[in-house]
Amino acid sequence: MFFLKFVFRNVFRARLRSTLTIVGLVIAILAFGLLQTVVRAWYASAEAASATRLITRNAISLTFSMPVYYRDKIRAVPGVTAVSVSNWFGGIYKEPKNFFAQFAVDAPTFFPMYPEFVFEPGEYQEFLRDRRGAAVGRQLADLYGFKVGDTIPLKSAIYPGNWEFTVRAIYDAKDETTITRQMYFHFDYLNEQIKKVFPRRADAAGVFVVGIKDGPSAADVARTVDAEFKNSLAETLTETEKAFTLGFVAMVETIVVAIEGVSYVVILIIMAVAANTMAMTARERLAEYATLKALGFKPGMVAAIIMGEAFLLALIGAGIGMLLTTPVVKGFHAATISVFAKMPLVAETFYLQAACAVVVGLVAGVVPAFRAARVKIVDGLRHVA
């Protein structure tokens, strides 16, 4: 108890210096937690991907479509349980900044493969009956205030013209890992309109969503599907839903890696600041440490006092930073919900913050503690003179 009181009193003897160090630690630990959470947010959709869904796309690029009749051939592949069409629409709602994902899908075959989307039975039937109907995710509905019966006007750079859809259903997430910030409408309606304006672009699928019996068979089924269309005018590339999603993350992977790197750089900087604080403290109290030795304190005890101060500084700063992490992440998510549908704050982030605090305390205190433990009584008392 005496040791703890002594260490605590020493930490706040130079109040301004200690306070500034703690503030720096709070900011560093908080920034580290936020940046780590942002990195996780990039991968959130990939982590929620199903092992029993594959995505088949044009082998050249996603910008190239495939004949819609491929659906029947894929359905005949052993191990395939369902196939659906999905086309990216790329529409803008009122202003360019209002970006959200819209897909034209074959609803009767698409949604049974996505049990994580939960519909009210009545709303789902209304959506199926209305060819211009749309199904909107709960997160998207909350973001823009969409309600059942509302009309959503969209302008698409891919499919020219003014498009209007009526919200017939708002679906919820089965659990917190499911993202519901998408809008779906009927592929048949899109295809009918394309036939009127651009007949040559009709009957084309952006991707096929392929349901399979089990995850372990994914590689075999994917190879069989791609072999079916080998040397055709539109060869295919079939991969797991997770791999497909990670392909989009890879486009900005350099940025994600940079963000993660910055989070550790922040810790390194505050580590240097804390080490400098402890070094200054040790130099100023050299005479005190010599006096303690003269009174019978062993070198190990003197070193323990300095290490205790360093760890206490790190503990206070990290503790406050960790307490602030949850509200700051929630606030950041609310401000960037149009970019990040999910911002998962997991226990691992707090573990990493705690580990960083321990490392900062260790690095900040070890050198001053070693030097103070080795100082000779005569040299320390001479220092004060």
XYZ file of C-alpha atoms in Angstrom:
385
model
C 0.000 0.000 0.000
C 2.847 2.364 0.891
C 4.463 1.615 -2.462
C 1.301 2.492 -4.412
C 0.760 5.742 -2.511
C 4.369 6.708 -3.051
C 4.187 5.994 -6.784
C 0.886 7.835 -7.180
C 2.231 10.897 -5.361
C 5.346 10.945 -7.499
C 3.391 10.703 -10.757
C 1.581 13.972 -10.104
C 4.413 15.984 -8.626
C 4.998 17.572 -12.033
C 1.289 18.003 -12.701
C 1.440 19.802 -16.027
C 3.918 17.357 -17.544
C 2.042 14.316 -16.262
C -1.330 15.695 -17.362
C -0.089 16.422 -20.868
C 1.398 12.928 -21.097
C -1.876 11.368 -19.982
C -3.838 13.470 -22.489
C -1.463 12.302 -25.213
C -1.970 8.690 -24.142
C -5.762 9.108 -24.156
C -5.691 10.517 -27.690
C -3.296 7.824 -28.902
C -5.235 4.892 -27.409
C -8.530 6.354 -28.626
C -7.171 6.939 -32.137
C -5.722 3.429 -32.196
C -9.077 1.892 -31.266
C -10.967 3.994 -33.814
C -8.569 3.233 -36.655
C -8.596 -0.486 -35.864
C -12.405 -0.418 -35.939
C -12.400 1.398 -39.299
C -10.165 -1.334 -40.712
C -12.593 -3.986 -39.448
C -15.487 -2.079 -41.000
C -13.939 -2.524 -44.454
C -14.017 -6.300 -44.007
C -17.402 -6.505 -42.232
C -19.393 -7.537 -45.305
C -16.837 -10.195 -46.257
C -16.914 -11.712 -42.774
C -20.710 -12.058 -43.017
C -20.553 -13.893 -46.361
C -22.121 -17.348 -46.582
C -20.049 -20.461 -47.259
C -22.907 -21.939 -49.305
C -23.136 -19.143 -51.864
C -20.944 -18.656 -54.911
C -20.777 -15.725 -57.298
C -20.325 -16.291 -61.030
C -19.211 -13.298 -63.094
C -17.627 -12.602 -66.457
C -13.990 -13.757 -66.363
C -12.790 -10.520 -67.972
C -14.363 -8.031 -65.603
C -17.495 -7.193 -63.679
C -18.236 -4.519 -66.280
C -18.908 -7.265 -68.840
C -22.206 -9.114 -68.615
C -23.196 -12.702 -69.417
C -26.191 -14.138 -71.287
C -29.048 -14.737 -68.875
C -29.553 -18.258 -70.256
C -26.333 -19.270 -68.439
C -28.607 -19.555 -65.413
C -30.162 -22.799 -66.677
C -26.783 -24.355 -67.450
C -25.425 -23.453 -64.029
C -28.527 -24.882 -62.374
C -27.782 -28.242 -64.016
C -24.299 -28.479 -62.447
C -24.103 -31.187 -59.728
C -24.062 -29.689 -56.241
C -25.937 -26.524 -57.238
C -29.216 -26.023 -55.379
C -30.315 -22.620 -56.701
C -29.293 -19.884 -59.151
C -30.407 -16.272 -59.306
C -29.589 -13.203 -61.380
C -28.265 -9.964 -59.910
C -27.477 -6.751 -61.793
C -25.848 -3.668 -60.322
C -28.025 -0.643 -61.090
C -25.837 2.273 -59.969
C -28.619 4.777 -59.433
C -28.412 8.190 -57.762
C -31.105 9.276 -55.321
C -31.735 13.035 -55.686
C -28.063 14.032 -55.273
C -24.754 12.315 -56.173
C -23.773 12.179 -52.499
C -26.761 9.934 -51.763
C -25.042 6.706 -52.700
C -26.396 3.318 -51.784
C -26.340 -0.085 -53.419
C -29.221 -1.075 -55.714
C -29.576 -4.448 -57.381
C -32.030 -5.849 -59.909
C -32.613 -9.457 -58.855
C -34.799 -12.401 -59.678
C -36.588 -12.061 -56.338
C -38.320 -15.498 -56.128
C -34.970 -17.289 -56.419
C -32.719 -14.657 -54.840
C -34.160 -14.083 -51.366
C -34.577 -17.771 -50.418
C -30.763 -17.937 -50.646
C -30.465 -15.051 -48.147
C -32.171 -16.198 -44.928
C -30.342 -13.405 -43.097
C -32.854 -10.962 -44.644
C -36.062 -11.085 -42.609
C -39.323 -9.885 -44.213
C -42.825 -9.352 -42.945
C -44.742 -12.026 -44.901
C -47.398 -9.593 -46.128
C -44.856 -7.029 -47.311
C -42.805 -9.674 -49.107
C -45.871 -10.849 -51.052
C -46.696 -7.266 -52.014
C -43.134 -6.823 -53.240
C -43.371 -9.967 -55.385
C -46.667 -8.814 -56.914
C -45.519 -5.308 -57.865
C -43.110 -5.383 -60.813
C -41.984 -1.848 -59.981
C -41.778 -2.666 -56.310
C -38.609 -2.382 -54.229
C -37.364 -4.049 -51.058
C -35.328 -1.719 -48.857
C -33.065 -2.680 -45.964
C -33.799 -1.340 -42.491
C -30.512 0.583 -42.246
C -31.176 2.246 -45.595
C -34.783 3.037 -44.665
C -33.664 4.630 -41.399
C -30.950 6.624 -43.164
C -33.271 8.238 -45.732
C -36.599 7.904 -43.959
C -38.090 5.486 -46.495
C -41.469 3.959 -45.611
C -43.620 1.325 -47.274
C -45.542 3.019 -50.081
C -42.902 5.715 -50.737
C -41.684 6.321 -54.279
C -37.907 6.323 -54.814
C -36.743 8.224 -57.921
C -33.361 7.134 -59.296
C -31.110 8.150 -62.145
C -28.626 5.579 -63.384
C -25.474 6.161 -65.413
C -25.654 2.529 -66.556
C -29.318 2.475 -67.559
C -30.267 5.969 -68.845
C -33.608 7.494 -68.014
C -35.660 8.401 -64.964
C -36.623 5.401 -62.883
C -39.164 5.241 -60.093
C -39.689 2.409 -57.654
C -42.288 1.930 -54.942
C -41.176 0.648 -51.549
C -43.232 -2.488 -50.941
C -41.141 -4.102 -48.228
C -38.562 -3.154 -45.602
C -36.465 -6.114 -44.522
C -34.574 -6.503 -41.264
C -31.356 -8.265 -40.340
C -31.399 -11.719 -38.814
C -28.545 -10.667 -36.518
C -26.151 -7.774 -35.999
C -23.603 -9.093 -38.503
C -26.007 -8.622 -41.432
C -25.823 -5.396 -43.437
C -29.218 -4.020 -44.537
C -28.232 -0.946 -46.502
C -29.238 -2.203 -49.943
C -32.245 -1.821 -52.200
C -33.518 -4.639 -54.412
C -36.015 -4.548 -57.260
C -37.159 -6.940 -59.986
C -34.757 -7.977 -62.742
C -37.692 -8.717 -65.046
C -38.846 -5.086 -64.834
C -35.354 -3.808 -65.649
C -35.015 -6.262 -68.512
C -38.381 -5.244 -69.999
C -37.431 -1.586 -70.020
C -34.033 -2.320 -71.593
C -35.710 -4.277 -74.397
C -37.709 -1.173 -75.302
C -34.713 1.165 -75.461
C -31.562 -0.960 -75.947
C -32.673 -4.397 -77.212
C -29.080 -5.607 -77.633
C -28.368 -5.042 -73.944
C -31.341 -7.076 -72.805
C -31.278 -10.607 -71.368
C -27.873 -9.985 -69.794
C -26.832 -10.805 -66.243
C -24.213 -8.961 -64.229
C -23.575 -11.873 -61.874
C -25.220 -15.141 -60.951
C -25.685 -15.978 -57.290
C -25.233 -19.729 -56.964
C -26.504 -21.721 -54.003
C -24.647 -24.957 -53.208
C -25.271 -27.869 -50.866
C -22.285 -27.343 -48.580
C -19.163 -25.197 -48.194
C -16.552 -27.942 -48.754
C -17.863 -28.550 -52.272
C -17.441 -24.880 -53.283
C -14.131 -25.334 -55.130
C -15.335 -28.341 -57.131
C -18.616 -26.674 -58.088
C -16.814 -23.468 -59.085
C -14.417 -25.362 -61.366
C -17.292 -27.267 -62.962
C -19.273 -24.092 -63.630
C -16.313 -22.330 -65.222
C -15.474 -25.410 -67.311
C -19.035 -25.340 -68.680
C -18.370 -21.967 -70.320
C -14.739 -22.493 -71.301
C -13.951 -21.068 -74.764
C -17.382 -19.419 -74.977
C -17.945 -15.778 -75.896
C -18.398 -14.974 -72.221
C -16.152 -17.164 -70.075
C -16.908 -17.127 -66.360
C -15.080 -16.832 -63.062
C -16.813 -18.451 -60.114
C -15.675 -17.830 -56.537
C -17.042 -17.885 -53.030
C -19.122 -14.946 -51.888
C -16.395 -14.023 -49.409
C -13.684 -14.030 -52.080
C -15.917 -11.964 -54.352
C -16.473 -9.375 -51.610
C -12.785 -9.278 -50.707
C -12.088 -8.476 -54.353
C -13.742 -5.097 -53.799
C -11.784 -4.556 -50.592
C -8.581 -5.321 -52.507
C -9.242 -2.284 -54.704
C -8.633 -0.056 -51.691
C -6.389 -2.440 -49.769
C -3.450 -0.009 -49.869
C -5.564 2.560 -48.055
C -6.736 -0.006 -45.500
C -3.160 -1.140 -44.830
C -2.074 2.498 -44.496
C -4.829 3.169 -41.946
C -3.773 0.151 -39.914
C -0.125 1.258 -40.109
C -1.013 4.764 -38.923
C -2.735 3.299 -35.849
C 0.556 1.725 -34.768
C 2.589 4.817 -35.660
C 0.396 6.807 -33.271
C 1.299 4.378 -30.489
C 5.012 4.623 -31.330
C 4.867 8.417 -31.125
C 3.174 8.465 -27.735
C 5.632 5.782 -26.601
C 8.469 8.188 -27.367
C 6.673 11.010 -25.540
C 6.080 8.858 -22.447
C 9.700 7.651 -22.492
C 10.912 11.256 -22.619
C 8.639 12.160 -19.700
C 10.030 9.338 -17.553
C 13.606 10.135 -18.561
C 13.172 13.765 -17.453
C 11.565 12.611 -14.217
C 14.429 10.232 -13.468
C 17.071 12.901 -14.115
C 15.330 15.423 -11.850
C 14.998 12.921 -8.987
C 18.436 11.380 -9.180
C 19.324 12.757 -5.747
C 16.123 11.318 -4.277
C 16.934 7.879 -5.612
C 20.434 8.125 -4.119
C 18.883 9.117 -0.786
C 16.531 6.117 -0.905
C 19.520 3.872 -1.461
C 21.302 5.499 1.462
C 18.265 4.721 3.622
C 18.495 1.069 2.696
C 16.305 0.760 -0.387
C 17.653 -1.847 -2.765
C 18.287 -1.002 -6.470
C 15.380 -3.253 -7.455
C 12.979 -1.230 -5.316
C 14.173 2.054 -6.849
C 13.691 0.592 -10.323
C 10.235 -0.670 -9.305
C 9.204 2.841 -8.241
C 10.087 4.259 -11.668
C 8.438 1.382 -13.512
C 5.365 1.835 -11.308
C 5.151 5.510 -12.307
C 5.468 4.647 -15.994
C 2.791 1.943 -15.815
C 0.467 4.173 -13.772
C 0.690 6.918 -16.402
C -0.019 4.368 -19.137
C -2.865 2.805 -17.130
C -4.639 6.110 -16.501
C -4.268 7.293 -20.103
C -5.272 3.954 -21.604
C -8.186 3.530 -19.207
C -9.704 6.878 -20.142
C -9.029 6.226 -23.839
C -10.699 2.812 -23.704
C -13.740 4.241 -21.911
C -14.114 6.887 -24.614
C -13.665 4.440 -27.491
C -17.253 3.139 -27.547
C -19.028 6.543 -27.670
C -16.499 7.946 -30.157
C -16.876 4.942 -32.478
C -20.678 5.261 -32.300
C -20.464 8.955 -33.113
C -18.045 8.331 -35.984
C -20.309 5.600 -37.353
C -23.332 7.907 -37.221
C -21.379 10.509 -39.201
C -20.159 7.995 -41.808
C -23.121 5.629 -42.070
C -23.354 6.324 -45.795
C -19.875 4.776 -46.117
C -19.820 2.115 -43.382
C -23.004 0.123 -42.895
C -21.383 -1.726 -39.986
C -18.617 -0.613 -37.652
C -18.024 -3.592 -35.368
C -16.322 -2.767 -32.082
C -15.015 -6.121 -30.885
C -13.275 -7.259 -27.706
C -10.012 -7.768 -29.609
C -9.754 -4.008 -30.125
C -9.802 -3.416 -26.370
C -7.269 -6.190 -25.850
C -4.957 -4.507 -28.353
C -5.432 -1.155 -26.624
C -4.537 -2.721 -23.278
C -1.497 -4.445 -24.809
C -0.337 -1.146 -26.300
C -0.668 0.518 -22.884
C 1.490 -2.198 -21.312
C 4.141 -1.803 -24.015
C 4.137 1.992 -23.624
C 4.573 1.678 -19.851
C 7.355 -0.877 -20.243
C 9.315 1.050 -22.882
C 8.855 4.390 -21.090
C 10.119 3.102 -17.764
C 12.745 0.467 -18.457
C 15.697 2.715 -19.385
C 15.194 5.333 -16.621
C 14.630 2.520 -14.102
C 17.847 0.763 -15.161
C 19.879 3.947 -14.877
C 18.401 4.907 -11.503
C 19.051 1.422 -10.134
C 22.712 1.651 -11.139
C 23.396 5.163 -9.858
C 25.894 5.327 -7.009
C 24.870 7.072 -3.804
C 27.819 9.498 -3.957
C 27.137 10.430 -7.600
C 23.425 10.939 -6.886
C 24.024 13.191 -3.884
C 26.679 15.112 -5.836
C 24.059 15.660 -8.561
C 21.853 17.710 -6.216
C 24.765 19.916 -5.186
